[in-house]
Short mmCIF file of C-alpha atoms in Angstrom, two decimals:
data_model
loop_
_atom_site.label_atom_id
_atom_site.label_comp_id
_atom_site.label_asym_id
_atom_site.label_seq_id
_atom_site.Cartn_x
_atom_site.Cartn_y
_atom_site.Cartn_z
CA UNK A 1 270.85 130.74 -32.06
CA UNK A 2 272.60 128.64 -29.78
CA UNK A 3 274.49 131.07 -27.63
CA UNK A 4 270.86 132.78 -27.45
CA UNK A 5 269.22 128.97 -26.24
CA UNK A 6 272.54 128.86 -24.05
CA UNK A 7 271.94 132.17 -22.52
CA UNK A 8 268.37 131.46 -21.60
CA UNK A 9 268.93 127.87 -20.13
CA UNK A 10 271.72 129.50 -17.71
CA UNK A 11 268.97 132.48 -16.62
CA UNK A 12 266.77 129.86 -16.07
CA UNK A 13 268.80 127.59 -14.09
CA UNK A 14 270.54 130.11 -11.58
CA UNK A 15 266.83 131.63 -11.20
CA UNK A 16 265.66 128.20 -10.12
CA UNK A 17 268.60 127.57 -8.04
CA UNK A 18 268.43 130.72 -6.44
CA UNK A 19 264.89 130.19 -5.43
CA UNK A 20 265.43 127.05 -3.97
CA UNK A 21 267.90 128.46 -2.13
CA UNK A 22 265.87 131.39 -0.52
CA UNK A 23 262.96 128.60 -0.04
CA UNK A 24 265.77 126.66 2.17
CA UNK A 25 267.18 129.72 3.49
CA UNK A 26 263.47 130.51 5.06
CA UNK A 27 262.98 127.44 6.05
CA UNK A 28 265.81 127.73 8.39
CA UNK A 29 265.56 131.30 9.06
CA UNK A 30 262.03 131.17 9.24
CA UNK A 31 261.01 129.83 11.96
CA UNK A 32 262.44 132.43 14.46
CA UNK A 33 263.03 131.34 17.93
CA UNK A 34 263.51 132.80 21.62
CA UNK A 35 263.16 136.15 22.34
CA UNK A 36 262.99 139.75 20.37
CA UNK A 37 265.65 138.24 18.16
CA UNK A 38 263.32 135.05 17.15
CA UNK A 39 260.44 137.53 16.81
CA UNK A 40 262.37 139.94 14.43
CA UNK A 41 263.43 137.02 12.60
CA UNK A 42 260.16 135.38 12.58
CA UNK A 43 258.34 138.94 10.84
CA UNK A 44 261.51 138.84 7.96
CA UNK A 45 261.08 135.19 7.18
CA UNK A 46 256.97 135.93 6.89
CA UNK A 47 257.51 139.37 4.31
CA UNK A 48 260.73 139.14 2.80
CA UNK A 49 260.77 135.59 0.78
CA UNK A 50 257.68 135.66 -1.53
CA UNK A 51 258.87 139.00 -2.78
CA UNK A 52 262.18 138.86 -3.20
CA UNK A 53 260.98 135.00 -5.16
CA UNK A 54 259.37 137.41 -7.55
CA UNK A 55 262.28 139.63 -8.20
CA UNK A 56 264.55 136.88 -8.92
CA UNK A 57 261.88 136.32 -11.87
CA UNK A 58 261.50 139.46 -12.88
CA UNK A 59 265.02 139.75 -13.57
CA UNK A 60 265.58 136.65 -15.05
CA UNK A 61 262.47 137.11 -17.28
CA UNK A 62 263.87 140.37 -18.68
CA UNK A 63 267.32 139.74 -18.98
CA UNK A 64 265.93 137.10 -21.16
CA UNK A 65 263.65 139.40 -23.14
CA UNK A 66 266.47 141.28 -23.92
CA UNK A 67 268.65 138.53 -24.98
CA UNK A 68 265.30 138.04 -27.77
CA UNK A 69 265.19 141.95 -28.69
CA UNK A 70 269.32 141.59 -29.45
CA UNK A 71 269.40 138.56 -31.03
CA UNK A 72 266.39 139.67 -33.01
CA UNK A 73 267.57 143.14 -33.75
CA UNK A 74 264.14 144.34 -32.26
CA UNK A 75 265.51 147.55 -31.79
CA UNK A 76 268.70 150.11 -33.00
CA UNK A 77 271.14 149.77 -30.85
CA UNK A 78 271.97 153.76 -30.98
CA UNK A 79 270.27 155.63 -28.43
CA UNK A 80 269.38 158.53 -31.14
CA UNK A 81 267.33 158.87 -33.88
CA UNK A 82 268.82 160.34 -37.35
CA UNK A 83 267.83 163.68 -36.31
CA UNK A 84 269.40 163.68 -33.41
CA UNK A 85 266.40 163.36 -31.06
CA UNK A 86 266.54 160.47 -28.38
CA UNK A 87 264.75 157.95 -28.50
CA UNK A 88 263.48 155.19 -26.22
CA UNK A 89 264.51 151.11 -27.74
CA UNK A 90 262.62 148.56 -26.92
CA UNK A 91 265.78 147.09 -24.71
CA UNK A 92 265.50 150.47 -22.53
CA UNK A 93 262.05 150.47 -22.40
CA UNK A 94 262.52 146.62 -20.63
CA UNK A 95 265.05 147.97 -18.42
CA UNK A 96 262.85 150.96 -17.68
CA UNK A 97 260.11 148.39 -16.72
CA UNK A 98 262.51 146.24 -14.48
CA UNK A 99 263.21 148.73 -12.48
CA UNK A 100 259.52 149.65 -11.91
CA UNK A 101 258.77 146.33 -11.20
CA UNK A 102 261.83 145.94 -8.41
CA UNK A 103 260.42 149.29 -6.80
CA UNK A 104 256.97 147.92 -6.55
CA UNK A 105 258.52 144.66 -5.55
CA UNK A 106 260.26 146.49 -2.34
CA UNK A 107 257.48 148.34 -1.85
CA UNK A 108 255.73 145.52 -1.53
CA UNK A 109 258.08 143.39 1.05
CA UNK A 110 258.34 146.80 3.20
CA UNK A 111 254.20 146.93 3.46
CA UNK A 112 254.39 143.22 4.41
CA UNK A 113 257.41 143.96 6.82
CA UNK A 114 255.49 146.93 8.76
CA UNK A 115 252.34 144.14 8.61
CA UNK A 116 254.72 141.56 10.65
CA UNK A 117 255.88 143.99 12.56
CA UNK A 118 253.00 145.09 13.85
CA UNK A 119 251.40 141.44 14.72
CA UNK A 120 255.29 141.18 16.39
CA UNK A 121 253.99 143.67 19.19
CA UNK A 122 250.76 142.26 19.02
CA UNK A 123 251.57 139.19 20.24
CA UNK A 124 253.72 140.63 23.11
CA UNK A 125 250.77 142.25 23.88
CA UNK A 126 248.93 139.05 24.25
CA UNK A 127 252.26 136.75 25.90
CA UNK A 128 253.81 139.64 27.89
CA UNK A 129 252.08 140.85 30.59
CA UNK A 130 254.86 143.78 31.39
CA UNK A 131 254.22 145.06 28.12
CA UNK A 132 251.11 147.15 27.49
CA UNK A 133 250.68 148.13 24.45
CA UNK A 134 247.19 149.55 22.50
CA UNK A 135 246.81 147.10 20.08
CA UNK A 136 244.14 149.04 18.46
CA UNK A 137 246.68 152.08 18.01
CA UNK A 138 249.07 149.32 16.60
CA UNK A 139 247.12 148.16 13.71
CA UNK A 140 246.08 151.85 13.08
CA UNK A 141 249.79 153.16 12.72
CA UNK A 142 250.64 150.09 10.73
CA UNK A 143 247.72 150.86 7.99
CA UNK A 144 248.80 154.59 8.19
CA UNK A 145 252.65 153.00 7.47
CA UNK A 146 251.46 150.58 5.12
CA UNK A 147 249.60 153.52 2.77
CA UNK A 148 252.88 155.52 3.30
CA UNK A 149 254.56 152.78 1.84
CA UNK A 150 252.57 152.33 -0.90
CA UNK A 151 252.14 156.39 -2.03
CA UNK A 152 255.98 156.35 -2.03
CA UNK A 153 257.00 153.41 -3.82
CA UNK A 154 254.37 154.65 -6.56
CA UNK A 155 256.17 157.83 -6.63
CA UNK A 156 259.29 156.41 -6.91
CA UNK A 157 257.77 153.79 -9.83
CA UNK A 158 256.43 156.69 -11.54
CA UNK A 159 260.11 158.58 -11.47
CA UNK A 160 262.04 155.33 -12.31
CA UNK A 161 259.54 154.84 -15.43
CA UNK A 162 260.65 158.82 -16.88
CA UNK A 163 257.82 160.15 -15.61
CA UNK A 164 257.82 164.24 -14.75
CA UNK A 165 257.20 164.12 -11.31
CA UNK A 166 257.25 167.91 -10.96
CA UNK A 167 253.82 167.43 -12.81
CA UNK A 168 252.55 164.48 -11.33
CA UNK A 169 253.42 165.91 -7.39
CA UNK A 170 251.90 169.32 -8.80
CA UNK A 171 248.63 167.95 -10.28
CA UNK A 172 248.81 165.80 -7.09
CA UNK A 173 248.70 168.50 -4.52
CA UNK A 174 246.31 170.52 -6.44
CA UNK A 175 243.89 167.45 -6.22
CA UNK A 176 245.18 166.80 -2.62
CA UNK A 177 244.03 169.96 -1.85
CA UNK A 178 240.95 169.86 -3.38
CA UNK A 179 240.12 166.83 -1.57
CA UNK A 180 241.11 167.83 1.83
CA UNK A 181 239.58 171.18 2.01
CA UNK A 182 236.12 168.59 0.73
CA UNK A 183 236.60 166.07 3.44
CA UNK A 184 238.49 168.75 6.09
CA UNK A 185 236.27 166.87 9.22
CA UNK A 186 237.32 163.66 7.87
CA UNK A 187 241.14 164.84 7.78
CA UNK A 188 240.42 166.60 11.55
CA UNK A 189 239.57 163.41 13.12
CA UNK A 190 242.06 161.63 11.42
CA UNK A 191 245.20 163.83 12.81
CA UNK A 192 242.85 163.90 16.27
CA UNK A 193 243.22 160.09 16.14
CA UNK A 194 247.11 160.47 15.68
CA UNK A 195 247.05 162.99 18.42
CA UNK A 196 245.64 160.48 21.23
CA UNK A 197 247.72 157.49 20.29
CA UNK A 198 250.51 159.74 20.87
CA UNK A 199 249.37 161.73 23.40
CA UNK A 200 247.48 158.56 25.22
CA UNK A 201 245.36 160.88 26.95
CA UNK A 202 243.60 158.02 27.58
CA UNK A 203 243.43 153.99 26.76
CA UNK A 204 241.59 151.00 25.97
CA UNK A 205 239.76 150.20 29.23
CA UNK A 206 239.69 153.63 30.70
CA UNK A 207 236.63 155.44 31.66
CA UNK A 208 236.49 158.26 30.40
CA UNK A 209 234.34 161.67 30.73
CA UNK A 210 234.58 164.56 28.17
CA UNK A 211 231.32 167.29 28.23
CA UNK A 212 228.44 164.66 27.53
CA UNK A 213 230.79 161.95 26.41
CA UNK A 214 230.60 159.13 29.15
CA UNK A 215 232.01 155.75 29.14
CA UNK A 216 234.44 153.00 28.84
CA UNK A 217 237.15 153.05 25.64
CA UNK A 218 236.73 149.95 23.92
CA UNK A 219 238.19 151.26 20.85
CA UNK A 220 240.91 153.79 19.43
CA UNK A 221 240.34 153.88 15.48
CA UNK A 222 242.19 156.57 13.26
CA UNK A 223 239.00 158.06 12.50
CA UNK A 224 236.99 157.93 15.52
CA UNK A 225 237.48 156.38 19.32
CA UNK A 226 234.36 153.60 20.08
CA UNK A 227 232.70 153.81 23.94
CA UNK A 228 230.82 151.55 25.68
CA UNK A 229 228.27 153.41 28.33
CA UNK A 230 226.73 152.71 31.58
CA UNK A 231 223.77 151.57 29.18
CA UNK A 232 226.40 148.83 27.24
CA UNK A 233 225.27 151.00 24.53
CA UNK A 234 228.12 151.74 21.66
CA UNK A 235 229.30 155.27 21.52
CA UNK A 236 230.67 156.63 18.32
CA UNK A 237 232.87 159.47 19.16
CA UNK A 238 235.18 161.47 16.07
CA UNK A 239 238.88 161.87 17.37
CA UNK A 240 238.66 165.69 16.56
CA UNK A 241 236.20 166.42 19.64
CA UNK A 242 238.78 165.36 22.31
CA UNK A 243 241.55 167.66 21.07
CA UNK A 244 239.12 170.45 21.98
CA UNK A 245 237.94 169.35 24.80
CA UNK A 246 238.70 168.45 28.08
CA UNK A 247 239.08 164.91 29.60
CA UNK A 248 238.59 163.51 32.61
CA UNK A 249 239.45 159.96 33.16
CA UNK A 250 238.05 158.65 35.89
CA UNK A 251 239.42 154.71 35.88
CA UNK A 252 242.30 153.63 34.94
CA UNK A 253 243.13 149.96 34.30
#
C-alpha cells in the first residue's frame, strides 16, 4: 500500500507543479508583444494552455488508475485468454482511453489555434491599413478549418480507440453520399462560396451587377453572399449563381 500512496502523491505533485509552471510560462509568453511575432505569440498563449492543462490531468489521472488496477489485480496481466484469443484488460482499455482523450485534447488546441489565428488577421485588418483583408472570408475559412479539425481528430479518436475505420469511413461515405446528393444546392453554394473567396471576383464594398443581381457586397458567407441595393434593401444571393454567371463590378473600393 504504501509504494501505491507514494506513487500517487508523486503523480499528483509533478501534475500540480507542471501546471503551475505552464500557468507562469503563459503569463510570460502570453502576453505577446510588437509585431507578427507578438501576434503569433499572442494566438499560442490564448489556445494552447487550457488544453495542454487538461492533458497534464488526463495523464496523471490514468497513470494513477492504473497504479489502482495493478495494485488491485483488477485485471490479468497476460494479454491472452486461456484459449488463446486476445483479450482487452482493464489497464489497456485505460491506455486505449488516454490516448483518445490526448487526440481530442489536440484536436481541441488546433480548433482554438485556427480560432486565434483568424482574429490575428482580423485585427490587422482593423490596425493595418496596408493590409486588406475580407474579414468575412476570414471567419468563413476558419469555421470551414475548425470542422476539418474536428472530423479528423474524431477519426483519428475513433482509430486510436480499435475502431475499424474501413467500416466507419465506408458507412461514412455511403451516408455522405446520401446526404449530399439530398442537400446537392446546399453543397453548390457552399463550394461557390469557396470559389469567390478565392477567386475574389469581387469584395466587401464593391458594387456589383450580375443578370438582375444589383448592389453593394456587404457580405461574403460560405453559403450565400448578402447585398445591399439602391433601395438599402438586403439581397440574399446563393454563392452557386455567380459561378454561372457573369459579373460586372462596377465600383471598386
Amino acid at each position: 500500500m504504501q509504494p501505491m500512496l507514494t506513487f500517487i502523491v508523486i503523480t499528483i505533485g509533478l501534475a500540480l507543479a507542471l501546471h503551475l509552471l505552464l500557468f507562469g510560462i503563459t503569463k510570460l509568453f502570453g502576453k505577446g508583444g510588437e509585431g507578427t511575432l507578438g501576434d503569433i505569440r499572442s494566438a499560442i498563449g490564448a489556445s494552447l494552455p487550457t488544453p495542454l492543462g487538461v492533458a497534464i490531468w488526463v495523464i496523471a489521472s490514468t497513470l494513477i488508475a492504473q497504479k489502482l488496477v495493478e495494485h488491485f489485480a483488477w485485471s490479468p496481466i497476460d494479454l491472452e485468454s486461456s484459449e488463446g484469443e486476445s483479450v482487452i484488460t482493464i489497464d489497456i482499455l485505460i491506455s486505449m482511453i488516454r490516448t483518445g482523450l490526448l487526440v481530442i485534447i489536440t484536436t481541441w488546441f488546433v480548433a482554438r489555434g485556427v480560432r486565434a489565428f483568424s482574429s490575428i488577421l482580423n485585427n490587422w485588418h482593423h490596425s493595418k491599413d496596408t493590409i486588406e483583408l475580407d474579414t468575412t472570408a476570414i471567419q468563413a475559412l476558419a469555421s470551414v478549418g475548425v470542422v476539418i479539425t474536428w472530423v479528423v481528430g474524431f477519426i483519428v479518436t475513433l482509430q486510436s480507440l480499435g475502431f475499424n475505420m474501413n467500416a466507419v469511413i465506408t458507412i461514412g461515405g455511403i451516408g455522405g453520399a446520401g446526404i449530399a446528393f439530398a442537400s446537392k444546392d446546399v453543397v453548390a453554394n457552399f463550394f461557390g462560396g469557396i470559389v469567390v473567396m478565392l477567386n475574389r471576383p469581387f469584395k466587401i464594398g464593391d458594387h456589383i451587377v450580375s443578370g438582375k443581381i444589383d448592389g453593394k457586397v456587404m457580405r461574403i458567407g460560405l453559403y450565400a453572399t448578402y447585398l445591399e441595393t439602391e433601395n438599402g434593401d438586403t439581397l440574399y444571393v446563393p454563392n452557386s449563381i455567380f459561378n454561372n454567371s457573369e459579373i460586372l463590378t462596377v465600383n471598386v473600393t
